[in-house]
Amino acid sequence: MADQGKKFVSEGMITYGYILLYIALSSGQIFFNKWVLSSKEVNFPYPLGLTLLHMVFSSVLCFILTKAFKILKVEEGMTLELYATSVVPIGATFAMTLWLGNTAYLYISVAFAQMLKAIMPVAVFILGVAAGLEVMSCRMLLIMSVISFGVLVASYGELDINWVGVVYQMGGVVAEALRLIFMEILVKRKGLKLNPVSVMYYVSPCSALCLFIPWIFLEKPKIDSQGTWNFPPVVLALNSLCTFALNLSVFLVISHTSALTIRVAGVVKDWVVVLLSALLFADTKLTIINLFGYGVAIAGVAAYNNSKLKKEASRSTSDEPEDSIPLVSSSISDK
């Protein structure tokens, strides 16, 4: 009995350790990206290039860990047709999400970017209704209204709003909503269930290719015009490694808990990012209106997640396994 109690406590501590690791890595990665893109010390104001570097790094590491050393397992069942019709759209929208989201950090504060991301469930729901995956109801309409109202109030309270950054951030939100819809179609209509490691393995190379093409035309000429590629390789390598570790932490949390836990942890992470950014970055100035609006939006997000989880719980466990990819998260992209 004592041994079972010790085992239960030990497993609980490990689980909470993974959750804290996810929150720390997710928050830290956002701050790390902001610093790399904005600081004069690193001098790398190239969000497209940074995102491309992340995807190439992730592709190489996934191949090494799954095929060379076989430490991690990739789900089987992927076909060329499925890859072309499902993974390619997911990879393209994922690349767009990261590119636009990272670009927004050049124009707006980290805290304000997080506040705008709270509108994600609204975009997902509208696109879900258009795709026939969601059904409009009075309850969902109320929840969407609460989230929208909260984001509008938070935006109204922003002291130094930059509309270019807002457009980039909202573009990233729409791209992420499309990615989540494509993921849901992949699971519901095509029957393929992938864990986070498998998603990284299949999606990262596709996203890298989607980013490489615009990078050649948009950012490479700017880098060439400087006359030298004098960037800190150690900093960029560590940044890419942190991104991969973040994706791996999602796998660890889901495999030891559930999709619900990662959603709750995502809400906690959002608040951590908003509050810490006010201490770390000079361009972040929070107001009472900001925080009130964001609090209202997060309450709407929590209600939306609760509604989705009740809907998923009504399905059979064979249709929706616990260790499958969470289709909707409280945060869009943490990179």
mmCIF file of C-alpha atoms in Angstrom, residues 44-331:
data_model
loop_
_atom_site.group_PDB
_atom_site.id
_atom_site.type_symbol
_atom_site.label_atom_id
_atom_site.label_comp_id
_atom_site.label_asym_id
_atom_site.label_seq_id
_atom_site.Cartn_x
_atom_site.Cartn_y
_atom_site.Cartn_z
ATOM 1 C CA PHE A 44 18.286 39.137 -36.969
ATOM 2 C CA PRO A 45 15.078 40.989 -37.959
ATOM 3 C CA TYR A 46 14.069 38.219 -40.345
ATOM 4 C CA PRO A 47 10.936 36.403 -39.076
ATOM 5 C CA LEU A 48 10.600 34.380 -42.269
ATOM 6 C CA GLY A 49 14.207 33.201 -42.061
ATOM 7 C CA LEU A 50 13.873 32.381 -38.357
ATOM 8 C CA THR A 51 10.747 30.322 -38.951
ATOM 9 C CA LEU A 52 12.415 28.540 -41.880
ATOM 10 C CA LEU A 53 15.365 27.714 -39.641
ATOM 11 C CA HIS A 54 12.985 26.241 -37.041
ATOM 12 C CA MET A 55 11.308 23.976 -39.597
ATOM 13 C CA VAL A 56 14.581 22.739 -41.125
ATOM 14 C CA PHE A 57 15.979 22.045 -37.652
ATOM 15 C CA SER A 58 12.791 20.220 -36.650
ATOM 16 C CA SER A 59 12.794 18.141 -39.865
ATOM 17 C CA VAL A 60 16.383 17.007 -39.365
ATOM 18 C CA LEU A 61 15.941 16.188 -35.668
ATOM 19 C CA CYS A 62 12.681 14.310 -36.296
ATOM 20 C CA PHE A 63 14.385 12.162 -38.928
ATOM 21 C CA ILE A 64 17.340 11.425 -36.632
ATOM 22 C CA LEU A 65 15.170 10.533 -33.615
ATOM 23 C CA THR A 66 12.584 8.453 -35.509
ATOM 24 C CA LYS A 67 14.545 6.811 -38.309
ATOM 25 C CA ALA A 68 18.227 6.839 -37.351
ATOM 26 C CA PHE A 69 18.086 6.162 -33.590
ATOM 27 C CA LYS A 70 14.409 5.088 -33.481
ATOM 28 C CA ILE A 71 13.908 6.728 -30.095
ATOM 29 C CA LEU A 72 10.470 8.050 -31.062
ATOM 30 C CA LYS A 73 7.782 6.317 -33.094
ATOM 31 C CA VAL A 74 5.987 7.709 -36.145
ATOM 32 C CA GLU A 75 2.397 6.613 -36.737
ATOM 33 C CA GLU A 76 1.906 4.514 -39.866
ATOM 34 C CA GLY A 77 -0.839 4.870 -42.459
ATOM 35 C CA MET A 78 0.387 7.907 -44.400
ATOM 36 C CA THR A 79 -0.035 7.624 -48.174
ATOM 37 C CA LEU A 80 1.092 9.908 -50.995
ATOM 38 C CA GLU A 81 -2.501 10.936 -51.717
ATOM 39 C CA LEU A 82 -3.192 11.652 -48.044
ATOM 40 C CA TYR A 83 0.025 13.629 -47.785
ATOM 41 C CA ALA A 84 -0.809 15.744 -50.815
ATOM 42 C CA THR A 85 -4.429 16.410 -49.866
ATOM 43 C CA SER A 86 -4.040 16.822 -46.092
ATOM 44 C CA VAL A 87 -0.466 17.275 -44.881
ATOM 45 C CA VAL A 88 0.459 19.831 -47.543
ATOM 46 C CA PRO A 89 -2.433 22.191 -46.622
ATOM 47 C CA ILE A 90 -1.617 21.720 -42.925
ATOM 48 C CA GLY A 91 2.072 22.398 -43.561
ATOM 49 C CA ALA A 92 1.336 25.479 -45.664
ATOM 50 C CA THR A 93 -1.043 27.016 -43.108
ATOM 51 C CA PHE A 94 1.315 26.132 -40.253
ATOM 52 C CA ALA A 95 4.160 27.902 -42.074
ATOM 53 C CA MET A 96 1.922 30.925 -42.635
ATOM 54 C CA THR A 97 0.912 30.953 -38.955
ATOM 55 C CA LEU A 98 4.481 31.010 -37.692
ATOM 56 C CA TRP A 99 5.699 33.468 -40.320
ATOM 57 C CA LEU A 100 2.956 36.041 -39.718
ATOM 58 C CA GLY A 101 2.978 35.545 -35.938
ATOM 59 C CA ASN A 102 6.732 36.096 -35.685
ATOM 60 C CA THR A 103 6.534 39.102 -38.018
ATOM 61 C CA ALA A 104 3.945 40.691 -35.727
ATOM 62 C CA TYR A 105 6.578 40.835 -32.945
ATOM 63 C CA LEU A 106 8.436 43.453 -34.986
ATOM 64 C CA TYR A 107 5.489 45.848 -34.664
ATOM 65 C CA ILE A 108 3.518 45.058 -31.489
ATOM 66 C CA SER A 109 4.325 43.960 -27.966
ATOM 67 C CA VAL A 110 4.308 40.327 -26.874
ATOM 68 C CA ALA A 111 1.455 40.998 -24.435
ATOM 69 C CA PHE A 112 -0.770 42.611 -27.068
ATOM 70 C CA ALA A 113 -0.004 39.795 -29.514
ATOM 71 C CA GLN A 114 -1.191 37.273 -26.911
ATOM 72 C CA MET A 115 -4.359 39.266 -26.344
ATOM 73 C CA LEU A 116 -5.157 39.245 -30.048
ATOM 74 C CA LYS A 117 -4.585 35.471 -30.159
ATOM 75 C CA ALA A 118 -7.533 35.045 -27.803
ATOM 76 C CA ILE A 119 -9.800 35.622 -30.826
ATOM 77 C CA MET A 120 -8.669 32.222 -32.172
ATOM 78 C CA PRO A 121 -11.808 30.229 -31.144
ATOM 79 C CA VAL A 122 -13.976 32.726 -33.050
ATOM 80 C CA ALA A 123 -11.986 32.183 -36.256
ATOM 81 C CA VAL A 124 -11.973 28.404 -35.744
ATOM 82 C CA PHE A 125 -15.722 28.301 -35.102
ATOM 83 C CA ILE A 126 -16.633 30.459 -38.126
ATOM 84 C CA LEU A 127 -14.449 28.368 -40.441
ATOM 85 C CA GLY A 128 -15.778 25.195 -38.796
ATOM 86 C CA VAL A 129 -19.348 26.226 -39.545
ATOM 87 C CA ALA A 130 -18.380 26.993 -43.157
ATOM 88 C CA ALA A 131 -16.729 23.567 -43.460
ATOM 89 C CA GLY A 132 -19.689 21.759 -41.900
ATOM 90 C CA LEU A 133 -17.712 20.723 -38.821
ATOM 91 C CA GLU A 134 -19.553 22.982 -36.371
ATOM 92 C CA VAL A 135 -23.220 23.831 -35.828
ATOM 93 C CA MET A 136 -24.357 27.352 -35.006
ATOM 94 C CA SER A 137 -26.228 27.616 -31.704
ATOM 95 C CA CYS A 138 -27.288 30.365 -29.303
ATOM 96 C CA ARG A 139 -24.774 29.142 -26.725
ATOM 97 C CA MET A 140 -21.859 29.222 -29.156
ATOM 98 C CA LEU A 141 -22.963 32.599 -30.517
ATOM 99 C CA LEU A 142 -22.912 33.986 -26.966
ATOM 100 C CA ILE A 143 -19.447 32.546 -26.314
ATOM 101 C CA MET A 144 -18.103 34.000 -29.579
ATOM 102 C CA SER A 145 -19.600 37.380 -28.668
ATOM 103 C CA VAL A 146 -17.941 37.334 -25.229
ATOM 104 C CA ILE A 147 -14.524 36.505 -26.728
ATOM 105 C CA SER A 148 -14.869 39.164 -29.433
ATOM 106 C CA PHE A 149 -15.969 41.777 -26.900
ATOM 107 C CA GLY A 150 -13.010 40.964 -24.649
ATOM 108 C CA VAL A 151 -10.474 41.259 -27.485
ATOM 109 C CA LEU A 152 -12.024 44.557 -28.635
ATOM 110 C CA VAL A 153 -11.806 45.981 -25.108
ATOM 111 C CA ALA A 154 -8.196 44.791 -24.767
ATOM 112 C CA SER A 155 -7.353 46.422 -28.114
ATOM 113 C CA TYR A 156 -9.075 49.656 -27.074
ATOM 114 C CA GLY A 157 -6.882 49.736 -23.980
ATOM 115 C CA GLU A 158 -3.652 49.415 -25.995
ATOM 116 C CA LEU A 159 -1.745 52.675 -25.592
ATOM 117 C CA ASP A 160 0.452 52.445 -28.681
ATOM 118 C CA ILE A 161 -1.385 50.314 -31.235
ATOM 119 C CA ASN A 162 0.357 49.510 -34.530
ATOM 120 C CA TRP A 163 -2.120 48.426 -37.171
ATOM 121 C CA VAL A 164 0.534 46.767 -39.335
ATOM 122 C CA GLY A 165 1.335 44.438 -36.439
ATOM 123 C CA VAL A 166 -2.374 43.849 -35.821
ATOM 124 C CA VAL A 167 -2.884 42.828 -39.462
ATOM 125 C CA TYR A 168 0.058 40.409 -39.301
ATOM 126 C CA GLN A 169 -1.180 38.911 -36.031
ATOM 127 C CA MET A 170 -4.755 38.504 -37.249
ATOM 128 C CA GLY A 171 -3.457 36.961 -40.466
ATOM 129 C CA GLY A 172 -1.586 34.446 -38.328
ATOM 130 C CA VAL A 173 -4.775 33.747 -36.358
ATOM 131 C CA VAL A 174 -6.733 33.026 -39.557
ATOM 132 C CA ALA A 175 -3.934 30.783 -40.856
ATOM 133 C CA GLU A 176 -3.853 28.868 -37.574
ATOM 134 C CA ALA A 177 -7.627 28.482 -37.608
ATOM 135 C CA LEU A 178 -7.373 27.015 -41.107
ATOM 136 C CA ARG A 179 -4.653 24.624 -39.906
ATOM 137 C CA LEU A 180 -6.856 23.403 -37.066
ATOM 138 C CA ILE A 181 -9.770 22.898 -39.468
ATOM 139 C CA PHE A 182 -7.533 20.881 -41.804
ATOM 140 C CA MET A 183 -6.359 18.833 -38.798
ATOM 141 C CA GLU A 184 -9.956 18.115 -37.823
ATOM 142 C CA ILE A 185 -10.817 17.087 -41.372
ATOM 143 C CA LEU A 186 -7.771 14.793 -41.382
ATOM 144 C CA VAL A 187 -8.982 13.088 -38.199
ATOM 145 C CA LYS A 188 -12.762 13.064 -38.691
ATOM 146 C CA ARG A 189 -13.216 12.572 -42.414
ATOM 147 C CA LYS A 190 -10.053 10.710 -43.352
ATOM 148 C CA GLY A 191 -9.622 8.683 -40.187
ATOM 149 C CA LEU A 192 -5.909 9.297 -39.629
ATOM 150 C CA LYS A 193 -4.888 9.972 -36.032
ATOM 151 C CA LEU A 194 -1.377 11.317 -35.455
ATOM 152 C CA ASN A 195 0.508 12.032 -32.256
ATOM 153 C CA PRO A 196 2.505 15.303 -32.032
ATOM 154 C CA VAL A 197 5.787 13.612 -33.000
ATOM 155 C CA SER A 198 4.213 12.207 -36.169
ATOM 156 C CA VAL A 199 2.760 15.616 -36.999
ATOM 157 C CA MET A 200 6.218 17.196 -36.654
ATOM 158 C CA TYR A 201 7.768 14.452 -38.778
ATOM 159 C CA TYR A 202 5.315 14.843 -41.652
ATOM 160 C CA VAL A 203 4.545 18.566 -41.480
ATOM 161 C CA SER A 204 7.959 20.158 -40.775
ATOM 162 C CA PRO A 205 9.569 19.372 -44.185
ATOM 163 C CA CYS A 206 6.466 20.616 -46.002
ATOM 164 C CA SER A 207 6.401 23.813 -43.936
ATOM 165 C CA ALA A 208 10.115 24.346 -44.574
ATOM 166 C CA LEU A 209 9.570 24.140 -48.333
ATOM 167 C CA CYS A 210 6.597 26.526 -48.138
ATOM 168 C CA LEU A 211 8.762 29.025 -46.239
ATOM 169 C CA PHE A 212 11.875 28.619 -48.402
ATOM 170 C CA ILE A 213 10.208 29.857 -51.587
ATOM 171 C CA PRO A 214 9.033 33.261 -50.241
ATOM 172 C CA TRP A 215 12.267 33.606 -48.229
ATOM 173 C CA ILE A 216 14.288 33.588 -51.467
ATOM 174 C CA PHE A 217 12.337 36.568 -52.815
ATOM 175 C CA LEU A 218 11.497 38.530 -49.644
ATOM 176 C CA GLU A 219 14.345 38.227 -47.159
ATOM 177 C CA LYS A 220 17.382 36.769 -48.916
ATOM 178 C CA PRO A 221 17.932 39.964 -50.998
ATOM 179 C CA LYS A 222 17.880 42.032 -47.776
ATOM 180 C CA ILE A 223 20.448 39.735 -46.160
ATOM 181 C CA ASP A 224 22.644 39.791 -49.287
ATOM 182 C CA SER A 225 22.524 43.587 -49.381
ATOM 183 C CA GLN A 226 24.294 43.685 -46.020
ATOM 184 C CA GLY A 227 27.330 42.150 -47.683
ATOM 185 C CA THR A 228 27.893 39.511 -45.009
ATOM 186 C CA TRP A 229 25.896 36.820 -43.217
ATOM 187 C CA ASN A 230 27.264 37.680 -39.794
ATOM 188 C CA PHE A 231 24.674 36.104 -37.492
ATOM 189 C CA PRO A 232 25.296 34.370 -34.145
ATOM 190 C CA PRO A 233 24.991 30.633 -34.980
ATOM 191 C CA VAL A 234 24.930 29.550 -31.330
ATOM 192 C CA VAL A 235 21.953 31.790 -30.497
ATOM 193 C CA LEU A 236 19.998 30.712 -33.580
ATOM 194 C CA ALA A 237 20.789 27.031 -32.924
ATOM 195 C CA LEU A 238 19.608 27.336 -29.311
ATOM 196 C CA ASN A 239 16.459 29.111 -30.475
ATOM 197 C CA SER A 240 15.701 26.285 -32.916
ATOM 198 C CA LEU A 241 16.440 23.655 -30.273
ATOM 199 C CA CYS A 242 14.022 25.343 -27.852
ATOM 200 C CA THR A 243 11.328 25.259 -30.530
ATOM 201 C CA PHE A 244 11.807 21.529 -31.013
ATOM 202 C CA ALA A 245 11.858 20.958 -27.243
ATOM 203 C CA LEU A 246 8.562 22.858 -26.968
ATOM 204 C CA ASN A 247 6.905 20.607 -29.547
ATOM 205 C CA LEU A 248 8.295 17.565 -27.755
ATOM 206 C CA SER A 249 6.935 18.815 -24.420
ATOM 207 C CA VAL A 250 3.436 18.904 -25.952
ATOM 208 C CA PHE A 251 3.864 15.209 -26.787
ATOM 209 C CA LEU A 252 4.993 14.440 -23.215
ATOM 210 C CA VAL A 253 2.087 16.316 -21.595
ATOM 211 C CA ILE A 254 -0.563 14.723 -23.830
ATOM 212 C CA SER A 255 0.911 11.233 -23.475
ATOM 213 C CA HIS A 256 0.899 11.504 -19.658
ATOM 214 C CA THR A 257 -2.367 13.422 -19.249
ATOM 215 C CA SER A 258 -4.884 14.489 -21.903
ATOM 216 C CA ALA A 259 -5.808 17.148 -24.437
ATOM 217 C CA LEU A 260 -7.745 18.912 -21.655
ATOM 218 C CA THR A 261 -4.553 19.396 -19.632
ATOM 219 C CA ILE A 262 -2.693 20.998 -22.517
ATOM 220 C CA ARG A 263 -5.592 23.397 -23.032
ATOM 221 C CA VAL A 264 -5.671 24.414 -19.372
ATOM 222 C CA ALA A 265 -1.881 24.744 -19.354
ATOM 223 C CA GLY A 266 -2.176 26.912 -22.454
ATOM 224 C CA VAL A 267 -4.485 29.353 -20.655
ATOM 225 C CA VAL A 268 -2.049 29.545 -17.708
ATOM 226 C CA LYS A 269 0.812 30.094 -20.140
ATOM 227 C CA ASP A 270 -1.039 32.959 -21.854
ATOM 228 C CA TRP A 271 -1.391 34.827 -18.561
ATOM 229 C CA VAL A 272 2.258 34.148 -17.674
ATOM 230 C CA VAL A 273 3.375 35.595 -21.017
ATOM 231 C CA VAL A 274 1.181 38.697 -20.712
ATOM 232 C CA LEU A 275 2.318 39.524 -17.174
ATOM 233 C CA LEU A 276 6.010 38.676 -17.594
ATOM 234 C CA SER A 277 6.312 40.588 -20.859
ATOM 235 C CA ALA A 278 5.449 43.779 -18.974
ATOM 236 C CA LEU A 279 8.559 43.197 -16.848
ATOM 237 C CA LEU A 280 10.908 42.041 -19.613
ATOM 238 C CA PHE A 281 10.171 44.363 -22.545
ATOM 239 C CA ALA A 282 10.119 48.148 -22.589
ATOM 240 C CA ASP A 283 7.495 48.253 -25.373
ATOM 241 C CA THR A 284 4.906 46.542 -23.151
ATOM 242 C CA LYS A 285 2.678 48.879 -21.160
ATOM 243 C CA LEU A 286 -0.350 47.146 -19.676
ATOM 244 C CA THR A 287 -3.464 49.063 -18.639
ATOM 245 C CA ILE A 288 -6.464 48.112 -16.533
ATOM 246 C CA ILE A 289 -8.582 48.134 -19.705
ATOM 247 C CA ASN A 290 -6.081 45.738 -21.355
ATOM 248 C CA LEU A 291 -6.240 43.264 -18.514
ATOM 249 C CA PHE A 292 -10.015 43.507 -18.090
ATOM 250 C CA GLY A 293 -10.640 42.885 -21.782
ATOM 251 C CA TYR A 294 -8.171 40.002 -21.867
ATOM 252 C CA GLY A 295 -9.773 38.486 -18.768
ATOM 253 C CA VAL A 296 -13.200 38.587 -20.438
ATOM 254 C CA ALA A 297 -11.762 37.017 -23.603
ATOM 255 C CA ILE A 298 -10.021 34.242 -21.650
ATOM 256 C CA ALA A 299 -13.281 33.502 -19.812
ATOM 257 C CA GLY A 300 -14.918 33.062 -23.217
ATOM 258 C CA VAL A 301 -12.056 30.827 -24.361
ATOM 259 C CA ALA A 302 -12.492 28.674 -21.240
ATOM 260 C CA ALA A 303 -16.231 28.365 -21.938
ATOM 261 C CA TYR A 304 -15.482 27.396 -25.545
ATOM 262 C CA ASN A 305 -12.943 24.749 -24.512
ATOM 263 C CA ASN A 306 -15.410 23.369 -21.959
ATOM 264 C CA SER A 307 -18.106 23.137 -24.633
ATOM 265 C CA LYS A 308 -15.738 21.374 -27.040
ATOM 266 C CA LEU A 309 -14.586 18.913 -24.390
ATOM 267 C CA LYS A 310 -18.156 18.008 -23.450
ATOM 268 C CA LYS A 311 -18.867 17.375 -27.122
ATOM 269 C CA GLU A 312 -15.778 15.196 -27.461
ATOM 270 C CA ALA A 313 -16.621 13.298 -24.261
ATOM 271 C CA SER A 314 -19.948 12.284 -25.777
ATOM 272 C CA ARG A 315 -18.166 10.408 -28.536
ATOM 273 C CA SER A 316 -16.845 6.917 -28.098
ATOM 274 C CA THR A 317 -13.291 6.600 -26.852
ATOM 275 C CA SER A 318 -12.418 4.594 -29.942
ATOM 276 C CA ASP A 319 -13.209 7.550 -32.159
ATOM 277 C CA GLU A 320 -11.327 10.148 -30.121
ATOM 278 C CA PRO A 321 -8.327 8.679 -28.262
ATOM 279 C CA GLU A 322 -6.780 10.686 -25.450
ATOM 280 C CA ASP A 323 -3.311 10.786 -27.002
ATOM 281 C CA SER A 324 -4.367 12.212 -30.326
ATOM 282 C CA ILE A 325 -3.575 15.765 -31.374
ATOM 283 C CA PRO A 326 -5.692 18.416 -29.628
ATOM 284 C CA LEU A 327 -7.719 19.978 -32.406
ATOM 285 C CA VAL A 328 -8.277 23.322 -30.724
ATOM 286 C CA SER A 329 -5.934 24.983 -28.275
ATOM 287 C CA SER A 330 -6.272 28.120 -26.220
ATOM 288 C CA SER A 331 -3.190 29.533 -27.854
#
